[in-house]
XYZ file of C-alpha atoms in Angstrom:
296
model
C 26.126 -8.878 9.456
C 25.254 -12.520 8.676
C 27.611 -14.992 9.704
C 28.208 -18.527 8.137
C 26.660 -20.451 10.444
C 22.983 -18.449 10.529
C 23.596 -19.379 6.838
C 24.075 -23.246 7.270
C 21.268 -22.981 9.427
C 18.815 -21.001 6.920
C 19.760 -24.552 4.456
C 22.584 -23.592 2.312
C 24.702 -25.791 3.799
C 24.202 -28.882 1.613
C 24.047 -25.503 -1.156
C 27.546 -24.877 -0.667
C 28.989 -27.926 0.021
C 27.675 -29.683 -3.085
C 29.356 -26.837 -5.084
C 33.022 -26.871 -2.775
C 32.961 -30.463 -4.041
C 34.718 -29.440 -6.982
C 36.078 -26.321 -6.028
C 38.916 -24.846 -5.206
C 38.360 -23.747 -1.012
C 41.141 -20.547 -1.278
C 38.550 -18.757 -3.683
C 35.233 -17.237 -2.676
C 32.128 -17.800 -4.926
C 31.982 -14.103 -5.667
C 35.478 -13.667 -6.414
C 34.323 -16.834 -9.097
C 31.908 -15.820 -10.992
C 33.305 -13.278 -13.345
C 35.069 -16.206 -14.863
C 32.623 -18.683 -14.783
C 30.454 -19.795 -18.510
C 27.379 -21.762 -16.868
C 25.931 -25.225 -18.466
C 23.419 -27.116 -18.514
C 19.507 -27.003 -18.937
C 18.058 -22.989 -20.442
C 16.488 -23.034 -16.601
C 20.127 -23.571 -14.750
C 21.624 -21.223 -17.225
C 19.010 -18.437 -16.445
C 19.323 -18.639 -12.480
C 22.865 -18.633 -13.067
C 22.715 -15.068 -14.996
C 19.785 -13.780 -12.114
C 21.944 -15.237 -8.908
C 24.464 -13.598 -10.390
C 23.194 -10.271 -10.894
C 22.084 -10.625 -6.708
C 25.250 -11.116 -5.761
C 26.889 -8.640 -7.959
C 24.353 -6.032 -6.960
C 26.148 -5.875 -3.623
C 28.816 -4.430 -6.028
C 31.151 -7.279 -4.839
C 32.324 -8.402 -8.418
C 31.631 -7.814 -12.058
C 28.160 -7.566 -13.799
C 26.097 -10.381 -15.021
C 23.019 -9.919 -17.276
C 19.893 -10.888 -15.444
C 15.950 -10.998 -16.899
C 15.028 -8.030 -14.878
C 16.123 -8.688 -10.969
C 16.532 -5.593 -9.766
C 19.547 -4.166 -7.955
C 17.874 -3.312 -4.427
C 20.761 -4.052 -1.689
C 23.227 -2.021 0.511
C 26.834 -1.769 -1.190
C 29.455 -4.100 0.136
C 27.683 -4.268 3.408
C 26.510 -7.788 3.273
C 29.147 -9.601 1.901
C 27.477 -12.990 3.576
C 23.953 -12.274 1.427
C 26.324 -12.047 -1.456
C 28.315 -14.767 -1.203
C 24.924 -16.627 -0.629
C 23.596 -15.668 -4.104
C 27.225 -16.432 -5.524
C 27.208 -19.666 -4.342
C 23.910 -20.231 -5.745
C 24.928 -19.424 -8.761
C 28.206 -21.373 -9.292
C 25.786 -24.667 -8.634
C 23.609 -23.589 -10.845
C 26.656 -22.953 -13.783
C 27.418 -26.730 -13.248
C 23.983 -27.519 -14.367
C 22.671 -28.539 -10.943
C 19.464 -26.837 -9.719
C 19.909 -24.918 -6.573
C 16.545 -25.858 -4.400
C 14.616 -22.732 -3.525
C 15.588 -21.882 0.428
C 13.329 -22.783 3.242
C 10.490 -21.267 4.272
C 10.102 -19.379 7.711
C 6.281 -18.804 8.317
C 2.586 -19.647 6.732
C 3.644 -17.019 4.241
C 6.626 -17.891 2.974
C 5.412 -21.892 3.138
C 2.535 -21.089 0.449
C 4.601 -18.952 -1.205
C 7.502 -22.188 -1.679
C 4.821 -24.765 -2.372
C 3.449 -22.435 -4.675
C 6.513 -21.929 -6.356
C 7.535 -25.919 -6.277
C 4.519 -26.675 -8.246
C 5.148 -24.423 -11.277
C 8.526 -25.155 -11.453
C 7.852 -29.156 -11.379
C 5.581 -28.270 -14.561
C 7.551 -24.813 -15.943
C 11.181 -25.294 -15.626
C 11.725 -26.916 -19.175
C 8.972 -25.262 -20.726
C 9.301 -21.669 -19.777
C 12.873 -21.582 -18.004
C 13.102 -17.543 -18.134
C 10.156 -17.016 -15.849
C 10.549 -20.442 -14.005
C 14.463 -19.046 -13.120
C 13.092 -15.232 -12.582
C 9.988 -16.800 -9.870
C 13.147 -19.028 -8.176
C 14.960 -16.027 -7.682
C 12.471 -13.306 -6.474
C 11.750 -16.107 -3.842
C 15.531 -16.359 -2.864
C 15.770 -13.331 -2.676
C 13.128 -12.787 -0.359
C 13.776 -15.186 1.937
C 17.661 -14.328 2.236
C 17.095 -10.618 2.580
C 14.509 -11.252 5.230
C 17.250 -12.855 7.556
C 19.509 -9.208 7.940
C 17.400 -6.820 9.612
C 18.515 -3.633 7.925
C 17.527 -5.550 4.622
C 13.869 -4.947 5.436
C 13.255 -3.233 2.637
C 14.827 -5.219 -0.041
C 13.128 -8.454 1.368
C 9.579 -6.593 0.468
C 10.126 -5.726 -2.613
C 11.540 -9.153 -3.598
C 8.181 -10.413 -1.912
C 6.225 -8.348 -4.743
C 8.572 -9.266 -7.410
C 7.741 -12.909 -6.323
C 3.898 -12.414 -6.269
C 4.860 -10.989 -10.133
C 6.892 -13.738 -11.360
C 5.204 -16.594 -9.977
C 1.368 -15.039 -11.544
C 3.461 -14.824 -15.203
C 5.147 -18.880 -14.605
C 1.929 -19.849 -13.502
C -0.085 -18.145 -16.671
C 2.354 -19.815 -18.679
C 1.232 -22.858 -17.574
C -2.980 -21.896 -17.639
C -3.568 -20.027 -20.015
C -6.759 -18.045 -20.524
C -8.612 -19.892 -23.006
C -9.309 -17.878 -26.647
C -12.174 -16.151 -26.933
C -15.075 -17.887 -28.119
C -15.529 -17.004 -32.122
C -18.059 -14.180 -32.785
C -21.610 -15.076 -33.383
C -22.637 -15.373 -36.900
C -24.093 -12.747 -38.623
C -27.814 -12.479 -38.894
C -29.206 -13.842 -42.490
C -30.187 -10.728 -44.878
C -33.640 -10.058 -45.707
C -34.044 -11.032 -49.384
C -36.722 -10.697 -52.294
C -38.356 -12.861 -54.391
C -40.881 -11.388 -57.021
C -43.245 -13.381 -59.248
C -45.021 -11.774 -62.510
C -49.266 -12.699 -63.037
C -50.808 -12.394 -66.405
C -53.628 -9.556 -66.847
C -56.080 -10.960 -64.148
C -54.513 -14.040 -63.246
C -53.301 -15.054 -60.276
C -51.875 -18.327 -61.868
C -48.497 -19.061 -61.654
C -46.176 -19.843 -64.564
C -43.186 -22.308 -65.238
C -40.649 -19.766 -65.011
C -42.409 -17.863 -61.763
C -42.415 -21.107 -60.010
C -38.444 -21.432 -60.842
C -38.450 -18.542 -58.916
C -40.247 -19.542 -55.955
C -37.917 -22.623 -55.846
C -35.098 -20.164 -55.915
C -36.804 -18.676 -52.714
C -37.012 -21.902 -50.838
C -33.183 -22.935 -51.640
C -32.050 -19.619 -50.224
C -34.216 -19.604 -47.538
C -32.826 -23.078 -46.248
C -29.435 -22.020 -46.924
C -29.432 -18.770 -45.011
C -31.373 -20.463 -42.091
C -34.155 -17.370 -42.606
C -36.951 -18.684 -40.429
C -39.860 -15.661 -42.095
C -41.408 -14.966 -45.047
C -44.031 -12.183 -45.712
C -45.583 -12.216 -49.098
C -47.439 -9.313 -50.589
C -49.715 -8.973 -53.395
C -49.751 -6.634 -55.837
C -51.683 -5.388 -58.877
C -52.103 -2.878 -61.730
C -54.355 0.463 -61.542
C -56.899 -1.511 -64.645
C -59.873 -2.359 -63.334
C -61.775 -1.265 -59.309
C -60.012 -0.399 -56.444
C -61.981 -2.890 -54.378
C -61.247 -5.524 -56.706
C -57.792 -5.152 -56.990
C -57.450 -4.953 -53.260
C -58.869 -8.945 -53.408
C -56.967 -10.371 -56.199
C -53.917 -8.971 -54.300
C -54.878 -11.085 -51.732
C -55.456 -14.457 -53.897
C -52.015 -13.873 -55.833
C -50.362 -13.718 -52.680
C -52.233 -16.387 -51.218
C -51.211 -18.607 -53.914
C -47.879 -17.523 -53.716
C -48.355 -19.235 -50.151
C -49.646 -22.410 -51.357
C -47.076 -22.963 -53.053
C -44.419 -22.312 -51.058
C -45.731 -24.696 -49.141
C -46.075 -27.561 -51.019
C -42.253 -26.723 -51.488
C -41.556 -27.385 -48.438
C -42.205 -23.932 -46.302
C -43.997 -24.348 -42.806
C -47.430 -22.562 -43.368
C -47.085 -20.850 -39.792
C -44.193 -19.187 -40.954
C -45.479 -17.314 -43.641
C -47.572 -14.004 -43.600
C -49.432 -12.836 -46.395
C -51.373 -9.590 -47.182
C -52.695 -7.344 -50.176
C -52.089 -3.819 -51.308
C -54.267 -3.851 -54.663
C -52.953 -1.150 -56.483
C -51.748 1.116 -53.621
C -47.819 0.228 -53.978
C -46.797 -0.043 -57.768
C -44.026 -0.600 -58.702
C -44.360 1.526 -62.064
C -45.956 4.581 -61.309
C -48.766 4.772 -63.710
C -52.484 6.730 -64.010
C -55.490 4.910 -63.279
C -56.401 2.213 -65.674
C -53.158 1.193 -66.869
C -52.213 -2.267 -67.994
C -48.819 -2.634 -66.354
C -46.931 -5.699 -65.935
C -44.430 -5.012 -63.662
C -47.356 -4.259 -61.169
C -49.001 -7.465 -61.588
C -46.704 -9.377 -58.950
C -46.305 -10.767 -55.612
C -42.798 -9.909 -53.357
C -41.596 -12.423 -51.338
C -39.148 -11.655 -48.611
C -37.328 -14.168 -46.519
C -36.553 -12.805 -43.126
C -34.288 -13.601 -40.011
């Protein structure tokens, strides 16, 4: 079993006498806590409740809510380990913040100066893991002085390696996400109208050519194809070429609008691709056209 002076030796002797400053010596810190409402800061309050629980655990005195410390010690065998975590907690009820308890090896020492730095940035911010990360290391370095609490000292050294990755993610958070990537721009169509054998361009057709340019800056399309089209009146052969001029004009235009000329492709169908499926030699309107579609 531990005896006092290993304690005063492991550094809880200015621990316990800052705390027997105000109280009474006849009455041991466990025998103290069931009757004890802590103060102070939301951190000194929380290692209060979790030194508590420690001590308790040794099922020396009644229960005190904790944030998860588990219970993982021998009952009523190590009534110096609980008076340890008692005392701890008492200073921490008067609002003064027990300091974590020395280290013992390279381990332990990274582990403390680890745990010194998030608490120096965490304790007022996030006091509930700040106070949970103070006591997994406590209790890790207490347990680790009583041989037969081997066991208990290793799992407080995982809880630790927990608690002290949640403070410290408090602190650093991942950043968000970047946003998603913006949708691609549609494809969209743009159709002009020729009179019977014309490949001149109206008033109204060249509203909708301007139409075609707006959109096309506003949706950031870098393409455009344009195809011409015609009716089934007249040759084959010479519907397949003014196809070609009505788109090509199309082009010109487009580019006096404002359109790079390397960005457009044009081509002719004739009468191949009507839109109103007619027999040959039919006047048709709707087939005398040119589509223009803006493209990613």
């Amino acid at each position: 079993m531990l005896n006092a002076q290993r304690f005063f030796n492991r550094g809880l002797a200015l621990a316990i006498a800052a705390f027997a400053l105000g109280a009474c010596a006849s009455t041991s810190s466990l025998d103290d806590l069931a009757n004890t409402t802590p103060s102070g800061s939301p951190f000194t309050q929380q290692l209060f409740k979790n030194y508590a629980y420690l001590a308790n655990s040794f099922g020396g005195g009644a229960d005190a809510d904790t944030d998860g410390v588990s219970s993982m010690f021998d009952d009523g065998t190590n009534s110096d380990l609980a008076e340890a975590f008692a005392t701890k907690a008492l200073i921490a009820a008067r609002g003064t913040e027990p300091a974590p308890e020395p280290s013992t090896d390279d381990a332990s020492s990274q582990a403390r100066s680890r745990l010194m730095a998030a608490l120096a940035q965490g304790k007022d911010h996030f006091p509930v893991d700040a106070a949970r990360a103070q006591t997994d290391y406590d209790c890790w370095m207490l347990n680790a002085t009583v041989e037969s609490q081997a066991a208990a000292a290793a799992s407080c050294r995982d809880s630790f390696g927990q608690s002290i990755g949640r403070l410290e993610a408090d602190l650093h958070p991942a950043p968000p996400p970047p946003p998603p990537a913006p949708a691609p721009a549609a494809a969209a169509n743009y159709t002009v109208y020729f009179d019977f054998d014309s490949w001149t361009l109206s008033g109204e057709q060249l509203a909708v050519l301007q139409s075609a340019i707006n959109a096309a800056r506003t949706g950031q399309q870098t393409h455009i194809t344009i195809v011409g089209h015609t009716d089934t009146s007249g040759a084959a052969d010479y519907n397949q070429g003014l196809s070609v001029k009505r788109a090509n004009v199309v082009k010109d235009v487009l580019v006096q609008m404002g359109a790079r000329p390397d960005s457009i492709q044009t081509s002719g169908v004739g009468e191949t691709d009507l839109a109103v499926p007619t027999k040959d030699g039919v006047r048709e309107r709707q087939n005398r056209r040119s589509v223009v579609t803006l493209l990613p």
